[in-house]
Amino acid sequence: RNFFQNHGWIEFEELISNDQLTVANQAIDQVLAERLNASPERLHLLPSEQFYLQGHDLWRSNPALRKLVTQTRFAEIASELIENKPLR
């Protein structure tokens, strides 16, 4: 908690599994491809600025991504780091 409060960021190792990471990356690519009208295979050819502009709230557009990022344990960790009770 002290590190987070001093630096404003923290890195966790193995917070999500490799399988979950693969699902998340595929979901992100799928949502971005839909938003940018491109195939997932061609996303790497687009300018990074386009990703940034279309990258807001990706979790709202994909059930698999939503399931991953709305896990209770993430809210518990965030609540602990900011020293605030979680909101419902």
mmCIF file of N, CA and C in Angstrom:
data_model
loop_
_atom_site.group_PDB
_atom_site.id
_atom_site.type_symbol
_atom_site.label_atom_id
_atom_site.label_comp_id
_atom_site.label_asym_id
_atom_site.label_seq_id
_atom_site.Cartn_x
_atom_site.Cartn_y
_atom_site.Cartn_z
ATOM 1 N N ARG A 1 0.829 -1.187 0.000
ATOM 2 C CA ARG A 1 0.000 0.000 0.000
ATOM 3 C C ARG A 1 0.873 1.250 0.000
ATOM 4 N N ASN A 2 1.940 1.231 0.755
ATOM 5 C CA ASN A 2 2.838 2.389 0.812
ATOM 6 C C ASN A 2 3.452 2.680 -0.553
ATOM 7 N N PHE A 3 3.887 1.643 -1.247
ATOM 8 C CA PHE A 3 4.463 1.840 -2.575
ATOM 9 C C PHE A 3 3.444 2.491 -3.501
ATOM 10 N N PHE A 4 2.213 1.990 -3.497
ATOM 11 C CA PHE A 4 1.168 2.543 -4.351
ATOM 12 C C PHE A 4 0.909 4.007 -4.007
ATOM 13 N N GLN A 5 0.832 4.325 -2.750
ATOM 14 C CA GLN A 5 0.557 5.698 -2.353
ATOM 15 C C GLN A 5 1.719 6.631 -2.691
ATOM 16 N N ASN A 6 2.934 6.145 -2.621
ATOM 17 C CA ASN A 6 4.099 6.972 -2.942
ATOM 18 C C ASN A 6 4.298 7.172 -4.439
ATOM 19 N N HIS A 7 3.951 6.160 -5.230
ATOM 20 C CA HIS A 7 4.252 6.191 -6.663
ATOM 21 C C HIS A 7 3.019 6.323 -7.557
ATOM 22 N N GLY A 8 1.847 6.014 -7.034
ATOM 23 C CA GLY A 8 0.625 6.120 -7.820
ATOM 24 C C GLY A 8 0.385 4.949 -8.762
ATOM 25 N N TRP A 9 1.163 3.897 -8.647
ATOM 26 C CA TRP A 9 0.988 2.703 -9.468
ATOM 27 C C TRP A 9 1.567 1.518 -8.722
ATOM 28 N N ILE A 10 1.180 0.343 -9.147
ATOM 29 C CA ILE A 10 1.731 -0.882 -8.572
ATOM 30 C C ILE A 10 1.628 -1.985 -9.613
ATOM 31 N N GLU A 11 2.554 -2.894 -9.584
ATOM 32 C CA GLU A 11 2.561 -4.000 -10.543
ATOM 33 C C GLU A 11 2.384 -5.296 -9.776
ATOM 34 N N PHE A 12 1.490 -6.133 -10.270
ATOM 35 C CA PHE A 12 1.248 -7.433 -9.655
ATOM 36 C C PHE A 12 1.724 -8.519 -10.601
ATOM 37 N N GLU A 13 2.322 -9.539 -10.047
ATOM 38 C CA GLU A 13 2.718 -10.691 -10.844
ATOM 39 C C GLU A 13 1.711 -11.803 -10.613
ATOM 40 N N GLU A 14 1.352 -12.471 -11.684
ATOM 41 C CA GLU A 14 0.461 -13.624 -11.650
ATOM 42 C C GLU A 14 -0.897 -13.308 -11.024
ATOM 43 N N LEU A 15 -1.385 -12.095 -11.213
ATOM 44 C CA LEU A 15 -2.710 -11.722 -10.723
ATOM 45 C C LEU A 15 -3.786 -12.400 -11.558
ATOM 46 N N ILE A 16 -3.516 -12.547 -12.854
ATOM 47 C CA ILE A 16 -4.401 -13.318 -13.721
ATOM 48 C C ILE A 16 -3.571 -14.398 -14.398
ATOM 49 N N SER A 17 -4.224 -15.487 -14.728
ATOM 50 C CA SER A 17 -3.514 -16.617 -15.332
ATOM 51 C C SER A 17 -3.174 -16.331 -16.796
ATOM 52 N N ASN A 18 -2.309 -17.146 -17.351
ATOM 53 C CA ASN A 18 -1.959 -17.016 -18.770
ATOM 54 C C ASN A 18 -3.179 -17.246 -19.650
ATOM 55 N N ASP A 19 -4.036 -18.175 -19.256
ATOM 56 C CA ASP A 19 -5.260 -18.423 -20.027
ATOM 57 C C ASP A 19 -6.168 -17.200 -20.009
ATOM 58 N N GLN A 20 -6.314 -16.574 -18.847
ATOM 59 C CA GLN A 20 -7.133 -15.367 -18.744
ATOM 60 C C GLN A 20 -6.535 -14.233 -19.571
ATOM 61 N N LEU A 21 -5.226 -14.130 -19.566
ATOM 62 C CA LEU A 21 -4.551 -13.102 -20.353
ATOM 63 C C LEU A 21 -4.779 -13.323 -21.849
ATOM 64 N N THR A 22 -4.723 -14.561 -22.284
ATOM 65 C CA THR A 22 -4.982 -14.880 -23.686
ATOM 66 C C THR A 22 -6.402 -14.501 -24.072
ATOM 67 N N VAL A 23 -7.364 -14.849 -23.229
ATOM 68 C CA VAL A 23 -8.767 -14.504 -23.489
ATOM 69 C C VAL A 23 -8.932 -12.984 -23.540
ATOM 70 N N ALA A 24 -8.312 -12.280 -22.603
ATOM 71 C CA ALA A 24 -8.414 -10.817 -22.563
ATOM 72 C C ALA A 24 -7.820 -10.192 -23.825
ATOM 73 N N ASN A 25 -6.653 -10.649 -24.237
ATOM 74 C CA ASN A 25 -6.025 -10.098 -25.443
ATOM 75 C C ASN A 25 -6.869 -10.354 -26.682
ATOM 76 N N GLN A 26 -7.452 -11.540 -26.786
ATOM 77 C CA GLN A 26 -8.307 -11.846 -27.928
ATOM 78 C C GLN A 26 -9.567 -10.977 -27.902
ATOM 79 N N ALA A 27 -10.133 -10.784 -26.730
ATOM 80 C CA ALA A 27 -11.330 -9.953 -26.599
ATOM 81 C C ALA A 27 -11.027 -8.502 -26.953
ATOM 82 N N ILE A 28 -9.898 -8.003 -26.504
ATOM 83 C CA ILE A 28 -9.492 -6.629 -26.820
ATOM 84 C C ILE A 28 -9.323 -6.464 -28.322
ATOM 85 N N ASP A 29 -8.634 -7.405 -28.941
ATOM 86 C CA ASP A 29 -8.453 -7.347 -30.394
ATOM 87 C C ASP A 29 -9.793 -7.380 -31.120
ATOM 88 N N GLN A 30 -10.712 -8.218 -30.639
ATOM 89 C CA GLN A 30 -12.018 -8.333 -31.280
ATOM 90 C C GLN A 30 -12.792 -7.021 -31.190
ATOM 91 N N VAL A 31 -12.823 -6.421 -30.012
ATOM 92 C CA VAL A 31 -13.562 -5.166 -29.832
ATOM 93 C C VAL A 31 -12.926 -4.049 -30.657
ATOM 94 N N LEU A 32 -11.608 -3.945 -30.618
ATOM 95 C CA LEU A 32 -10.940 -2.904 -31.400
ATOM 96 C C LEU A 32 -11.166 -3.103 -32.899
ATOM 97 N N ALA A 33 -11.120 -4.351 -33.334
ATOM 98 C CA ALA A 33 -11.354 -4.632 -34.754
ATOM 99 C C ALA A 33 -12.754 -4.188 -35.162
ATOM 100 N N GLU A 34 -13.729 -4.463 -34.312
ATOM 101 C CA GLU A 34 -15.103 -4.039 -34.610
ATOM 102 C C GLU A 34 -15.209 -2.523 -34.639
ATOM 103 N N ARG A 35 -14.620 -1.869 -33.664
ATOM 104 C CA ARG A 35 -14.714 -0.410 -33.588
ATOM 105 C C ARG A 35 -13.966 0.278 -34.724
ATOM 106 N N LEU A 36 -12.893 -0.334 -35.188
ATOM 107 C CA LEU A 36 -12.071 0.276 -36.238
ATOM 108 C C LEU A 36 -12.385 -0.276 -37.631
ATOM 109 N N ASN A 37 -13.376 -1.144 -37.717
ATOM 110 C CA ASN A 37 -13.754 -1.758 -38.995
ATOM 111 C C ASN A 37 -12.550 -2.393 -39.685
ATOM 112 N N ALA A 38 -11.833 -3.189 -38.939
ATOM 113 C CA ALA A 38 -10.653 -3.877 -39.474
ATOM 114 C C ALA A 38 -10.672 -5.319 -38.986
ATOM 115 N N SER A 39 -9.974 -6.180 -39.667
ATOM 116 C CA SER A 39 -9.862 -7.560 -39.193
ATOM 117 C C SER A 39 -8.834 -7.593 -38.062
ATOM 118 N N PRO A 40 -9.008 -8.519 -37.111
ATOM 119 C CA PRO A 40 -8.030 -8.615 -36.014
ATOM 120 C C PRO A 40 -6.598 -8.824 -36.503
ATOM 121 N N GLU A 41 -6.462 -9.489 -37.649
ATOM 122 C CA GLU A 41 -5.124 -9.750 -38.196
ATOM 123 C C GLU A 41 -4.453 -8.478 -38.712
ATOM 124 N N ARG A 42 -5.237 -7.462 -39.059
ATOM 125 C CA ARG A 42 -4.683 -6.237 -39.639
ATOM 126 C C ARG A 42 -4.563 -5.097 -38.633
ATOM 127 N N LEU A 43 -4.916 -5.358 -37.389
ATOM 128 C CA LEU A 43 -4.860 -4.295 -36.381
ATOM 129 C C LEU A 43 -3.457 -3.723 -36.224
ATOM 130 N N HIS A 44 -2.461 -4.577 -36.314
ATOM 131 C CA HIS A 44 -1.076 -4.113 -36.104
ATOM 132 C C HIS A 44 -0.632 -3.107 -37.175
ATOM 133 N N LEU A 45 -1.373 -2.993 -38.261
ATOM 134 C CA LEU A 45 -1.025 -2.055 -39.328
ATOM 135 C C LEU A 45 -1.572 -0.647 -39.076
ATOM 136 N N LEU A 46 -2.479 -0.520 -38.125
ATOM 137 C CA LEU A 46 -3.114 0.772 -37.858
ATOM 138 C C LEU A 46 -2.268 1.612 -36.911
ATOM 139 N N PRO A 47 -2.379 2.931 -36.997
ATOM 140 C CA PRO A 47 -1.624 3.810 -36.096
ATOM 141 C C PRO A 47 -2.096 3.646 -34.642
ATOM 142 N N SER A 48 -1.172 3.736 -33.716
ATOM 143 C CA SER A 48 -1.502 3.561 -32.305
ATOM 144 C C SER A 48 -2.491 4.606 -31.807
ATOM 145 N N GLU A 49 -2.523 5.773 -32.430
ATOM 146 C CA GLU A 49 -3.472 6.811 -32.028
ATOM 147 C C GLU A 49 -4.913 6.328 -32.182
ATOM 148 N N GLN A 50 -5.173 5.536 -33.208
ATOM 149 C CA GLN A 50 -6.517 5.005 -33.411
ATOM 150 C C GLN A 50 -6.905 4.045 -32.289
ATOM 151 N N PHE A 51 -5.948 3.242 -31.827
ATOM 152 C CA PHE A 51 -6.219 2.351 -30.698
ATOM 153 C C PHE A 51 -6.596 3.166 -29.464
ATOM 154 N N TYR A 52 -5.832 4.189 -29.216
ATOM 155 C CA TYR A 52 -6.086 5.038 -28.055
ATOM 156 C C TYR A 52 -7.489 5.652 -28.118
ATOM 157 N N LEU A 53 -7.845 6.171 -29.261
ATOM 158 C CA LEU A 53 -9.141 6.834 -29.407
ATOM 159 C C LEU A 53 -10.317 5.864 -29.290
ATOM 160 N N GLN A 54 -10.104 4.615 -29.643
ATOM 161 C CA GLN A 54 -11.179 3.620 -29.595
ATOM 162 C C GLN A 54 -11.083 2.688 -28.395
ATOM 163 N N GLY A 55 -10.132 2.904 -27.522
ATOM 164 C CA GLY A 55 -9.876 1.969 -26.431
ATOM 165 C C GLY A 55 -10.636 2.203 -25.151
ATOM 166 N N HIS A 56 -11.548 3.152 -25.143
ATOM 167 C CA HIS A 56 -12.286 3.474 -23.925
ATOM 168 C C HIS A 56 -13.369 2.437 -23.638
ATOM 169 N N ASP A 57 -13.418 1.943 -22.406
ATOM 170 C CA ASP A 57 -14.465 1.016 -21.939
ATOM 171 C C ASP A 57 -14.613 -0.221 -22.812
ATOM 172 N N LEU A 58 -13.523 -0.834 -23.157
ATOM 173 C CA LEU A 58 -13.584 -2.049 -23.971
ATOM 174 C C LEU A 58 -14.394 -3.147 -23.284
ATOM 175 N N TRP A 59 -14.333 -3.190 -21.978
ATOM 176 C CA TRP A 59 -15.018 -4.232 -21.225
ATOM 177 C C TRP A 59 -16.528 -4.186 -21.416
ATOM 178 N N ARG A 60 -17.068 -3.035 -21.743
ATOM 179 C CA ARG A 60 -18.522 -2.921 -21.927
ATOM 180 C C ARG A 60 -18.996 -3.586 -23.224
ATOM 181 N N SER A 61 -18.064 -3.833 -24.134
ATOM 182 C CA SER A 61 -18.428 -4.366 -25.447
ATOM 183 C C SER A 61 -18.178 -5.854 -25.606
ATOM 184 N N ASN A 62 -17.639 -6.518 -24.584
ATOM 185 C CA ASN A 62 -17.307 -7.920 -24.720
ATOM 186 C C ASN A 62 -17.589 -8.659 -23.409
ATOM 187 N N PRO A 63 -18.457 -9.667 -23.444
ATOM 188 C CA PRO A 63 -18.808 -10.389 -22.210
ATOM 189 C C PRO A 63 -17.612 -11.064 -21.524
ATOM 190 N N ALA A 64 -16.700 -11.629 -22.290
ATOM 191 C CA ALA A 64 -15.538 -12.302 -21.694
ATOM 192 C C ALA A 64 -14.641 -11.296 -20.975
ATOM 193 N N LEU A 65 -14.440 -10.155 -21.589
ATOM 194 C CA LEU A 65 -13.624 -9.113 -20.976
ATOM 195 C C LEU A 65 -14.327 -8.538 -19.750
ATOM 196 N N ARG A 66 -15.639 -8.360 -19.849
ATOM 197 C CA ARG A 66 -16.424 -7.862 -18.717
ATOM 198 C C ARG A 66 -16.305 -8.816 -17.526
ATOM 199 N N LYS A 67 -16.408 -10.109 -17.792
ATOM 200 C CA LYS A 67 -16.311 -11.109 -16.728
ATOM 201 C C LYS A 67 -14.950 -11.052 -16.039
ATOM 202 N N LEU A 68 -13.911 -10.837 -16.812
ATOM 203 C CA LEU A 68 -12.564 -10.782 -16.248
ATOM 204 C C LEU A 68 -12.351 -9.538 -15.386
ATOM 205 N N VAL A 69 -12.688 -8.370 -15.910
ATOM 206 C CA VAL A 69 -12.340 -7.131 -15.210
ATOM 207 C C VAL A 69 -13.289 -6.779 -14.073
ATOM 208 N N THR A 70 -14.440 -7.419 -14.008
ATOM 209 C CA THR A 70 -15.373 -7.108 -12.923
ATOM 210 C C THR A 70 -15.314 -8.124 -11.795
ATOM 211 N N GLN A 71 -14.232 -8.857 -11.709
ATOM 212 C CA GLN A 71 -14.066 -9.808 -10.621
ATOM 213 C C GLN A 71 -13.976 -9.073 -9.282
ATOM 214 N N THR A 72 -14.605 -9.638 -8.293
ATOM 215 C CA THR A 72 -14.649 -9.043 -6.960
ATOM 216 C C THR A 72 -13.248 -8.813 -6.399
ATOM 217 N N ARG A 73 -12.337 -9.710 -6.683
ATOM 218 C CA ARG A 73 -10.995 -9.570 -6.092
ATOM 219 C C ARG A 73 -10.284 -8.306 -6.580
ATOM 220 N N PHE A 74 -10.561 -7.860 -7.806
ATOM 221 C CA PHE A 74 -9.953 -6.620 -8.286
ATOM 222 C C PHE A 74 -10.481 -5.425 -7.508
ATOM 223 N N ALA A 75 -11.783 -5.429 -7.227
ATOM 224 C CA ALA A 75 -12.376 -4.354 -6.428
ATOM 225 C C ALA A 75 -11.816 -4.369 -5.015
ATOM 226 N N GLU A 76 -11.603 -5.543 -4.470
ATOM 227 C CA GLU A 76 -11.041 -5.657 -3.120
ATOM 228 C C GLU A 76 -9.618 -5.098 -3.074
ATOM 229 N N ILE A 77 -8.838 -5.406 -4.095
ATOM 230 C CA ILE A 77 -7.465 -4.901 -4.156
ATOM 231 C C ILE A 77 -7.473 -3.378 -4.282
ATOM 232 N N ALA A 78 -8.293 -2.865 -5.180
ATOM 233 C CA ALA A 78 -8.379 -1.414 -5.369
ATOM 234 C C ALA A 78 -8.837 -0.729 -4.091
ATOM 235 N N SER A 79 -9.812 -1.313 -3.436
ATOM 236 C CA SER A 79 -10.321 -0.748 -2.187
ATOM 237 C C SER A 79 -9.223 -0.683 -1.133
ATOM 238 N N GLU A 80 -8.445 -1.725 -1.048
ATOM 239 C CA GLU A 80 -7.352 -1.771 -0.081
ATOM 240 C C GLU A 80 -6.283 -0.729 -0.420
ATOM 241 N N LEU A 81 -5.964 -0.585 -1.693
ATOM 242 C CA LEU A 81 -4.924 0.352 -2.095
ATOM 243 C C LEU A 81 -5.317 1.809 -1.852
ATOM 244 N N ILE A 82 -6.573 2.130 -2.077
ATOM 245 C CA ILE A 82 -6.998 3.523 -1.888
ATOM 246 C C ILE A 82 -7.582 3.762 -0.494
ATOM 247 N N GLU A 83 -7.557 2.712 0.317
ATOM 248 C CA GLU A 83 -8.043 2.775 1.698
ATOM 249 C C GLU A 83 -9.460 3.335 1.773
ATOM 250 N N ASN A 84 -10.331 2.717 0.984
ATOM 251 C CA ASN A 84 -11.717 3.148 0.925
ATOM 252 C C ASN A 84 -12.598 1.919 0.778
ATOM 253 N N LYS A 85 -13.741 1.941 1.406
ATOM 254 C CA LYS A 85 -14.661 0.822 1.277
ATOM 255 C C LYS A 85 -15.157 0.750 -0.163
ATOM 256 N N PRO A 86 -15.348 -0.464 -0.666
ATOM 257 C CA PRO A 86 -15.816 -0.576 -2.056
ATOM 258 C C PRO A 86 -17.245 -0.070 -2.202
ATOM 259 N N LEU A 87 -17.503 0.476 -3.374
ATOM 260 C CA LEU A 87 -18.853 0.926 -3.702
ATOM 261 C C LEU A 87 -19.588 -0.206 -4.412
ATOM 262 N N ARG A 88 -20.872 -0.218 -4.312
ATOM 263 C CA ARG A 88 -21.669 -1.229 -5.024
ATOM 264 C C ARG A 88 -22.323 -0.613 -6.216
#
